Coordinates of C-alpha atoms in Angstrom, one line a residue:
X134 CA 18.5 -27.1 -51.3
X135 CA 16.0 -24.2 -51.2
X136 CA 14.1 -25.8 -48.3
X137 CA 17.3 -26.3 -46.4
X138 CA 18.2 -22.6 -46.8
X139 CA 14.6 -21.6 -45.7
X140 CA 14.9 -23.8 -42.7
X141 CA 18.3 -22.4 -41.7
X142 CA 16.9 -18.9 -42.1
X143 CA 13.9 -19.7 -40.0
X144 CA 16.1 -21.2 -37.3
X145 CA 18.4 -18.3 -37.4
X146 CA 15.5 -15.9 -37.1
X147 CA 14.1 -17.8 -34.1
X148 CA 17.5 -17.6 -32.3
X149 CA 17.8 -13.9 -33.0
X150 CA 14.3 -13.3 -31.7
X151 CA 15.1 -15.3 -28.5
X152 CA 18.3 -13.3 -28.0
X153 CA 16.4 -10.0 -28.4
X154 CA 13.7 -11.1 -25.9
X155 CA 16.4 -12.0 -23.4
X156 CA 18.2 -8.7 -24.0
X157 CA 15.0 -6.8 -23.3
X158 CA 14.5 -8.7 -20.1
X159 CA 18.0 -8.2 -18.7
X160 CA 18.0 -5.1 -16.4
X161 CA 14.2 -4.7 -16.6
X162 CA 12.3 -3.8 -13.4
X163 CA 9.3 -5.7 -12.4
X164 CA 6.5 -5.0 -10.0
X165 CA 5.3 -7.6 -7.6
X166 CA 1.9 -9.2 -8.1
X167 CA -0.6 -7.8 -5.6
X168 CA -4.4 -7.8 -5.1
X169 CA -6.7 -5.9 -2.9
X170 CA -10.3 -6.6 -2.0
X171 CA -12.3 -3.9 -0.1
X172 CA -15.8 -3.4 1.1
X173 CA -17.9 -0.4 1.9
X174 CA -17.0 2.9 0.1
X175 CA -13.5 1.6 -0.9
X176 CA -12.7 0.4 -4.3
X177 CA -11.4 -3.0 -5.4
X178 CA -8.0 -2.6 -6.9
X179 CA -7.2 -5.8 -8.8
X180 CA -3.7 -6.9 -9.5
X181 CA -2.4 -10.1 -10.8
X182 CA -3.2 -12.3 -7.8
X183 CA -6.8 -13.1 -7.3
X184 CA -8.0 -12.7 -3.7
X185 CA -11.7 -12.7 -2.8
X186 CA -13.4 -11.6 0.4
X187 CA -16.5 -13.6 1.1
X188 CA -19.1 -12.6 3.7
X189 CA -22.1 -14.1 5.4
X190 CA -24.7 -13.0 8.0
X191 CA -25.8 -16.6 8.9
X192 CA -22.7 -18.8 8.3
X193 CA -24.8 -20.6 5.7
X194 CA -25.0 -18.4 2.6
X195 CA -21.8 -16.8 1.4
X196 CA -21.4 -13.9 -1.1
X197 CA -18.5 -12.1 -2.6
X198 CA -17.9 -8.6 -1.1
X199 CA -17.5 -5.7 -3.6
X200 CA -16.9 -2.0 -3.3
X201 CA -20.7 -1.6 -3.0
X202 CA -21.1 -4.1 -0.1
X203 CA -22.1 -2.5 3.2
X204 CA -21.0 -5.0 5.9
X205 CA -22.0 -2.6 8.7
X206 CA -25.1 -0.3 9.0
X207 CA -24.2 3.3 8.4
X208 CA -27.5 4.3 10.0
X209 CA -26.9 2.5 13.3
X210 CA -27.8 4.4 16.5
X211 CA -24.8 3.4 18.7
X212 CA -25.6 2.9 22.4
X213 CA -24.2 0.7 25.2
X214 CA -24.6 -2.9 24.2
X215 CA -25.4 -2.3 20.5
X216 CA -23.5 -4.9 18.5
X217 CA -23.0 -5.6 14.8
X218 CA -21.2 -8.8 13.6
X219 CA -20.4 -10.2 10.1
X220 CA -18.8 -13.5 9.2
X221 CA -15.9 -13.5 6.6
X222 CA -13.5 -15.8 4.9
X223 CA -10.7 -15.1 2.4
X224 CA -10.5 -17.2 -0.8
X225 CA -7.4 -17.6 -3.0
X226 CA -9.2 -17.8 -6.4
X227 CA -6.0 -17.6 -8.4
X228 CA -3.4 -20.1 -9.4
X229 CA -0.5 -18.6 -7.3
X230 CA 0.1 -18.8 -3.6
X231 CA -0.5 -15.6 -1.8
X232 CA -0.2 -14.1 1.7
X233 CA -2.8 -11.7 3.0
X234 CA -3.6 -9.4 5.8
X235 CA -6.9 -7.9 6.7
X236 CA -7.4 -4.4 8.2
X237 CA -10.3 -2.1 9.0
X238 CA -11.0 0.6 6.5
X239 CA -8.9 3.8 6.8
X240 CA -11.5 5.6 4.7
X241 CA -14.4 5.7 7.0
X242 CA -15.6 9.1 8.2
X243 CA -16.3 10.2 11.7
X244 CA -17.7 13.6 12.7
X245 CA -17.2 15.3 16.0
X246 CA -20.3 15.9 18.2
X247 CA -21.3 17.1 21.6
X248 CA -22.6 14.9 24.3
X249 CA -25.4 15.7 26.8
X250 CA -22.8 17.2 29.1
X251 CA -21.7 19.7 26.5
X252 CA -18.4 18.1 25.9
X253 CA -17.0 17.3 22.4
X254 CA -16.6 13.6 21.5
X255 CA -16.4 11.1 18.7
X256 CA -18.5 8.0 18.8
X257 CA -15.8 5.8 17.3
X258 CA -13.6 6.5 20.3
X259 CA -16.2 4.5 22.3
X260 CA -16.6 1.5 20.0
X261 CA -14.7 -1.8 20.1
X262 CA -13.8 -4.0 17.2
X263 CA -12.5 -7.6 17.4
X264 CA -12.3 -10.9 15.6
X265 CA -12.7 -14.6 16.4
X266 CA -12.7 -17.8 14.4
X267 CA -16.0 -19.6 14.5
X268 CA -17.7 -22.5 12.7
X269 CA -21.2 -21.4 13.6
X270 CA -23.3 -18.2 14.0
X271 CA -23.1 -16.7 17.5
X272 CA -26.3 -17.3 19.5
X273 CA -26.3 -13.9 21.2
X274 CA -24.3 -10.7 21.7
X275 CA -22.8 -11.9 25.0
X276 CA -21.2 -14.8 23.1
X277 CA -19.8 -12.3 20.6
X278 CA -18.3 -10.2 23.3
X279 CA -16.7 -13.2 25.0
X280 CA -15.3 -14.6 21.7
X281 CA -13.6 -11.4 20.6
X282 CA -12.4 -10.3 24.1
X283 CA -8.8 -11.4 23.4
X284 CA -8.5 -9.4 20.2
X285 CA -10.7 -6.4 20.7
X286 CA -9.3 -2.9 20.1
X287 CA -10.8 0.6 20.0
X288 CA -12.2 1.2 16.6
X289 CA -9.6 3.1 14.5
X290 CA -8.7 3.6 10.9
X291 CA -6.7 0.8 9.4
X292 CA -6.7 -1.2 12.7
X293 CA -5.4 -4.7 11.8
X294 CA -7.7 -7.7 12.0
X295 CA -5.2 -10.4 11.3
X296 CA -2.0 -11.1 13.3
X297 CA 0.6 -10.8 10.6
X298 CA 0.5 -12.2 7.1
X299 CA -1.3 -15.5 6.4
X300 CA -0.5 -17.8 3.5
X301 CA -3.0 -19.4 1.2
X302 CA -2.0 -21.8 -1.5
X303 CA -3.9 -21.7 -4.9
X304 CA -7.5 -22.6 -4.4
X305 CA -7.4 -22.6 -0.6
X306 CA -9.6 -20.5 1.7
X307 CA -9.3 -19.3 5.2
X308 CA -11.3 -20.6 8.2
X309 CA -14.4 -18.5 8.7
X310 CA -14.0 -15.7 11.2
X311 CA -16.3 -13.1 12.7
X312 CA -15.6 -9.4 12.9
X313 CA -17.7 -7.5 15.5
X314 CA -18.2 -3.9 16.4
X315 CA -19.9 -3.0 19.6
X316 CA -20.3 -0.3 22.3
X317 CA -19.5 -1.6 25.7
X318 CA -22.1 -1.4 28.4
X319 CA -19.6 0.5 30.5
X320 CA -19.9 3.6 28.3
X321 CA -22.0 6.3 29.9
X322 CA -23.1 9.9 29.0
X323 CA -19.7 10.7 27.6
X324 CA -21.0 9.2 24.4
X325 CA -24.7 10.1 24.8
X326 CA -25.3 12.5 21.9
X327 CA -26.9 15.9 22.4
X328 CA -30.0 16.5 20.4
X329 CA -28.5 19.0 18.0
X330 CA -24.9 17.8 17.6
X331 CA -24.7 14.0 17.4
X332 CA -21.5 12.3 16.5
X333 CA -21.8 9.7 13.7
X334 CA -19.6 7.3 11.8
X335 CA -20.1 6.0 8.3
X336 CA -18.3 4.1 5.5
X337 CA -17.3 1.2 7.8
X338 CA -15.5 -1.4 5.7
X339 CA -12.8 -4.0 5.6
X340 CA -9.8 -4.2 3.3
X341 CA -7.8 -7.4 2.4
X342 CA -4.3 -6.9 1.0
X343 CA -2.6 -9.8 -0.7
X344 CA 0.9 -10.2 -2.2
X345 CA 3.1 -13.0 -3.4
X346 CA 4.1 -15.8 -1.0
X347 CA 7.3 -17.8 -1.1
X348 CA 5.7 -21.1 -2.1
X349 CA 6.3 -21.8 -5.8
X350 CA 9.8 -22.7 -6.9
X351 CA 11.8 -21.8 -10.0
X352 CA 15.0 -23.5 -11.2
X353 CA 16.8 -22.3 -8.0
X354 CA 14.5 -22.1 -5.0
X355 CA 11.3 -20.6 -3.7
X356 CA 12.7 -17.3 -2.5
X357 CA 12.4 -15.3 -5.7
X358 CA 9.5 -13.4 -4.2
X359 CA 10.9 -13.1 -0.7
X360 CA 10.9 -9.3 -1.1
X361 CA 7.4 -9.0 -2.5
X362 CA 5.6 -5.8 -1.6
X363 CA 3.9 -6.0 1.8
X364 CA 2.9 -2.3 2.0
X365 CA 0.3 -1.7 -0.8
X366 CA -1.0 1.7 0.2
X367 CA 0.8 5.1 0.0
X368 CA 3.0 5.9 3.0
X369 CA 2.1 9.5 3.8
X370 CA 2.9 11.9 6.6
X371 CA 2.1 15.6 7.2
X372 CA 4.1 16.3 10.3
X373 CA 6.4 14.7 12.9
X374 CA 9.5 12.5 12.3
X375 CA 9.1 9.1 10.8
X376 CA 11.2 6.2 9.5
X377 CA 9.9 4.1 6.6
X378 CA 11.1 0.6 6.0
X379 CA 9.9 -2.6 4.2
X380 CA 8.7 -3.4 0.7
X381 CA 6.4 -0.8 -0.7
X382 CA 4.4 -0.8 -3.9
X383 CA 1.7 1.8 -4.2
X384 CA -0.1 4.4 -6.4
X385 CA 2.5 6.8 -7.8
X386 CA 0.2 9.7 -8.3
X387 CA 1.6 11.5 -5.2
X388 CA 4.4 9.1 -4.6
X389 CA 4.4 5.6 -3.0
X390 CA 6.0 7.6 -0.2
X391 CA 4.8 11.1 0.2
X392 CA 5.9 13.8 2.7
X393 CA 4.0 17.0 3.0
X394 CA 3.4 19.8 5.6
X395 CA 6.3 19.8 8.0
X396 CA 7.0 16.0 8.0
X397 CA 10.5 14.8 8.3
X398 CA 10.9 11.3 6.8
X399 CA 13.9 8.9 6.7
X400 CA 13.5 6.2 4.1
X401 CA 15.5 3.0 4.7
X402 CA 13.4 0.6 2.7
X403 CA 14.1 -2.6 0.8
X404 CA 12.0 -1.8 -2.3
X405 CA 9.8 1.2 -3.2
X406 CA 7.9 1.0 -6.4
X407 CA 5.6 3.8 -7.7
X408 CA 2.9 2.3 -10.0
X409 CA 1.5 4.1 -13.0
X410 CA -1.8 5.9 -12.4
X411 CA -3.0 9.0 -14.3
X412 CA 0.3 9.8 -15.9
X413 CA 2.3 9.7 -12.6
X414 CA 4.5 7.0 -11.2
X415 CA 6.6 8.5 -8.4
X416 CA 8.3 6.4 -5.9
X417 CA 9.0 9.3 -3.6
X418 CA 7.5 12.8 -3.5
X419 CA 8.2 15.7 -1.1
X420 CA 5.8 18.6 -1.0
X421 CA 5.2 21.8 1.0
X422 CA 8.0 22.2 3.6
X423 CA 8.7 18.5 4.2
X424 CA 12.2 16.9 4.3
X425 CA 12.9 13.4 3.1
X426 CA 16.3 11.6 3.6
X427 CA 16.7 8.5 1.5
X428 CA 19.3 6.2 3.1
X429 CA 18.7 2.9 1.2
X430 CA 16.4 0.8 -0.9
X431 CA 15.6 -0.1 -4.5
X432 CA 13.5 2.7 -6.1
X433 CA 11.7 2.2 -9.4
X434 CA 8.5 3.2 -11.2
X435 CA 6.2 0.9 -13.2
X436 CA 5.0 2.8 -16.3
X437 CA 5.0 2.6 -20.1
X438 CA 8.6 2.6 -21.4
X439 CA 9.9 6.0 -22.2
X440 CA 7.2 7.9 -20.3
X441 CA 8.4 11.3 -19.1
X442 CA 7.6 10.5 -15.5
X443 CA 9.6 11.5 -12.5
X444 CA 10.9 8.8 -10.1
X445 CA 12.0 11.0 -7.2
X446 CA 10.3 14.4 -7.1
X447 CA 10.3 17.5 -4.9
X448 CA 8.0 20.6 -5.1
X449 CA 7.2 23.8 -3.2
X450 CA 9.8 24.3 -0.5
X451 CA 10.5 20.6 0.1
X452 CA 14.0 19.1 0.4
X453 CA 15.2 15.6 -0.5
X454 CA 18.6 14.3 0.4
X455 CA 19.8 11.0 -1.1
X456 CA 22.5 9.1 0.9
X457 CA 22.1 5.6 -0.6
X458 CA 19.9 3.3 -2.7
X459 CA 19.5 2.3 -6.3
X460 CA 17.3 4.3 -8.7
X461 CA 15.9 3.1 -12.0
X462 CA 13.4 5.2 -13.8
X463 CA 11.4 4.2 -17.0
X464 CA 12.9 7.3 -18.6
X465 CA 16.3 7.8 -17.0
X466 CA 16.4 11.6 -17.7
X467 CA 13.5 12.0 -15.2
X468 CA 15.1 10.0 -12.4
X469 CA 15.4 13.1 -10.2
X470 CA 13.2 16.1 -10.7
X471 CA 11.9 19.3 -9.0
X472 CA 9.0 21.4 -9.9
X473 CA 10.1 24.3 -12.0
X474 CA 10.0 27.8 -10.4
X475 CA 9.7 26.3 -6.9
X476 CA 12.4 26.4 -4.2
X477 CA 12.5 22.6 -3.8
X478 CA 15.9 20.9 -4.1
X479 CA 17.4 17.4 -4.2
X480 CA 20.9 17.0 -2.8
X481 CA 22.8 13.8 -3.6
X482 CA 25.6 12.4 -1.4
X483 CA 25.2 8.7 -2.3
X484 CA 23.3 6.1 -4.3
X485 CA 23.5 4.5 -7.8
X486 CA 21.5 5.7 -10.7
X487 CA 20.7 3.8 -13.9
X488 CA 21.7 5.7 -17.1
X489 CA 21.4 9.0 -15.1
X490 CA 24.3 11.2 -14.0
X491 CA 23.2 13.4 -11.2
X492 CA 26.1 15.7 -11.8
X493 CA 25.0 16.4 -15.4
X494 CA 21.2 16.6 -15.4
X495 CA 19.1 17.5 -18.4
X496 CA 15.9 17.8 -16.4
X497 CA 15.8 19.9 -13.2
X498 CA 19.0 21.9 -13.9
X499 CA 19.8 24.1 -11.0
X500 CA 17.6 22.0 -8.7
X501 CA 19.7 18.8 -8.4
X502 CA 23.0 19.1 -6.5
X503 CA 25.9 16.8 -5.7
X504 CA 26.9 17.6 -2.2
X505 CA 30.3 19.1 -1.5
X506 CA 33.0 16.5 -1.0
X507 CA 31.3 13.9 -3.4
X508 CA 31.7 13.0 -7.0
X509 CA 30.2 10.6 -9.6
X510 CA 31.8 7.3 -10.7
X511 CA 30.4 5.6 -13.8
X512 CA 30.4 1.8 -14.2
X513 CA 28.6 0.9 -17.4
X514 CA 25.0 2.0 -17.2
X515 CA 25.2 2.9 -13.6
X516 CA 26.4 6.2 -12.0
X517 CA 27.4 6.0 -8.3
X518 CA 27.9 9.0 -6.0
X519 CA 30.9 8.5 -3.7
X520 CA 33.0 10.6 -1.3
X521 CA 36.1 12.3 -2.7

């Protein structure tokens, strides 16, 4: 009889534990699995997918690139005809399918110099970069130029090396491809450095960004990760007018989307997640005199539960206007916030907020406003701003 009671209590405890686990999962916000492999002076930022960038100089011996790997020579003396080439392949070393894109480093540095004619110039404006699939090492530089002719572009920060996203199943690797940088023989004295003010370029590297691919299936279909993040770096503007769309997941230190200077940004995204780094996890941040209009998207931050971290944040003289979207902060009280003692404001005329009533804020009082002609309607844990 005692054993039966113990068994019943154990079973009851197991059921209760399962119910509690399910209750914790319902309504939770999840980040997408991502991974990034970079070379040169960039860091490797590992996520939950495992993508590796392999490189070779002879198409025989392959090594894994790290943040210390110099694929290109920083001390090169660029002149017409000078060519550097490296052979690469992407490896899915994890157990989940992924899709990847490869781009040239946006962190390289280029200094302005004067040519022999006394005119200002930058050497990277006269360099070409291109890619080509190949099974063997190129015999000479002319073969390289011919192979990359269809893809070559002027060297620029974050220039794309792949044409869209490429899917690799678990354990698969891409076909080898060459990445080449060269100075065309058509370049003349416009890039011929003066003796005392040469232009140089350093920190040349490559970044591979990977995210979830719609391959594996659950109990319903294989589309549960259809909206996986495809923008893995902060979207940031300092001036001009811009529209931001897509699926964004990036470092939340200054916001996954950041406006500063005099930038005017319209956000009409699918997902925008600010990931936790150094006690910040902002999805959107407006600084200086920037203006950001949020028209739609799912906004959330990924951070320890209960952290006092802002989701949507304005500072200085910046203005944020919210017209739509859903907003879920790890600590609801900090869903919308402005820096104290600044002139920044957030005006709300739409959107749904999880456990946060924008008409009755406890953080940012006097900084968050419901626009005239609008009011808040509550439905359970969600507060939606609608027209009167």
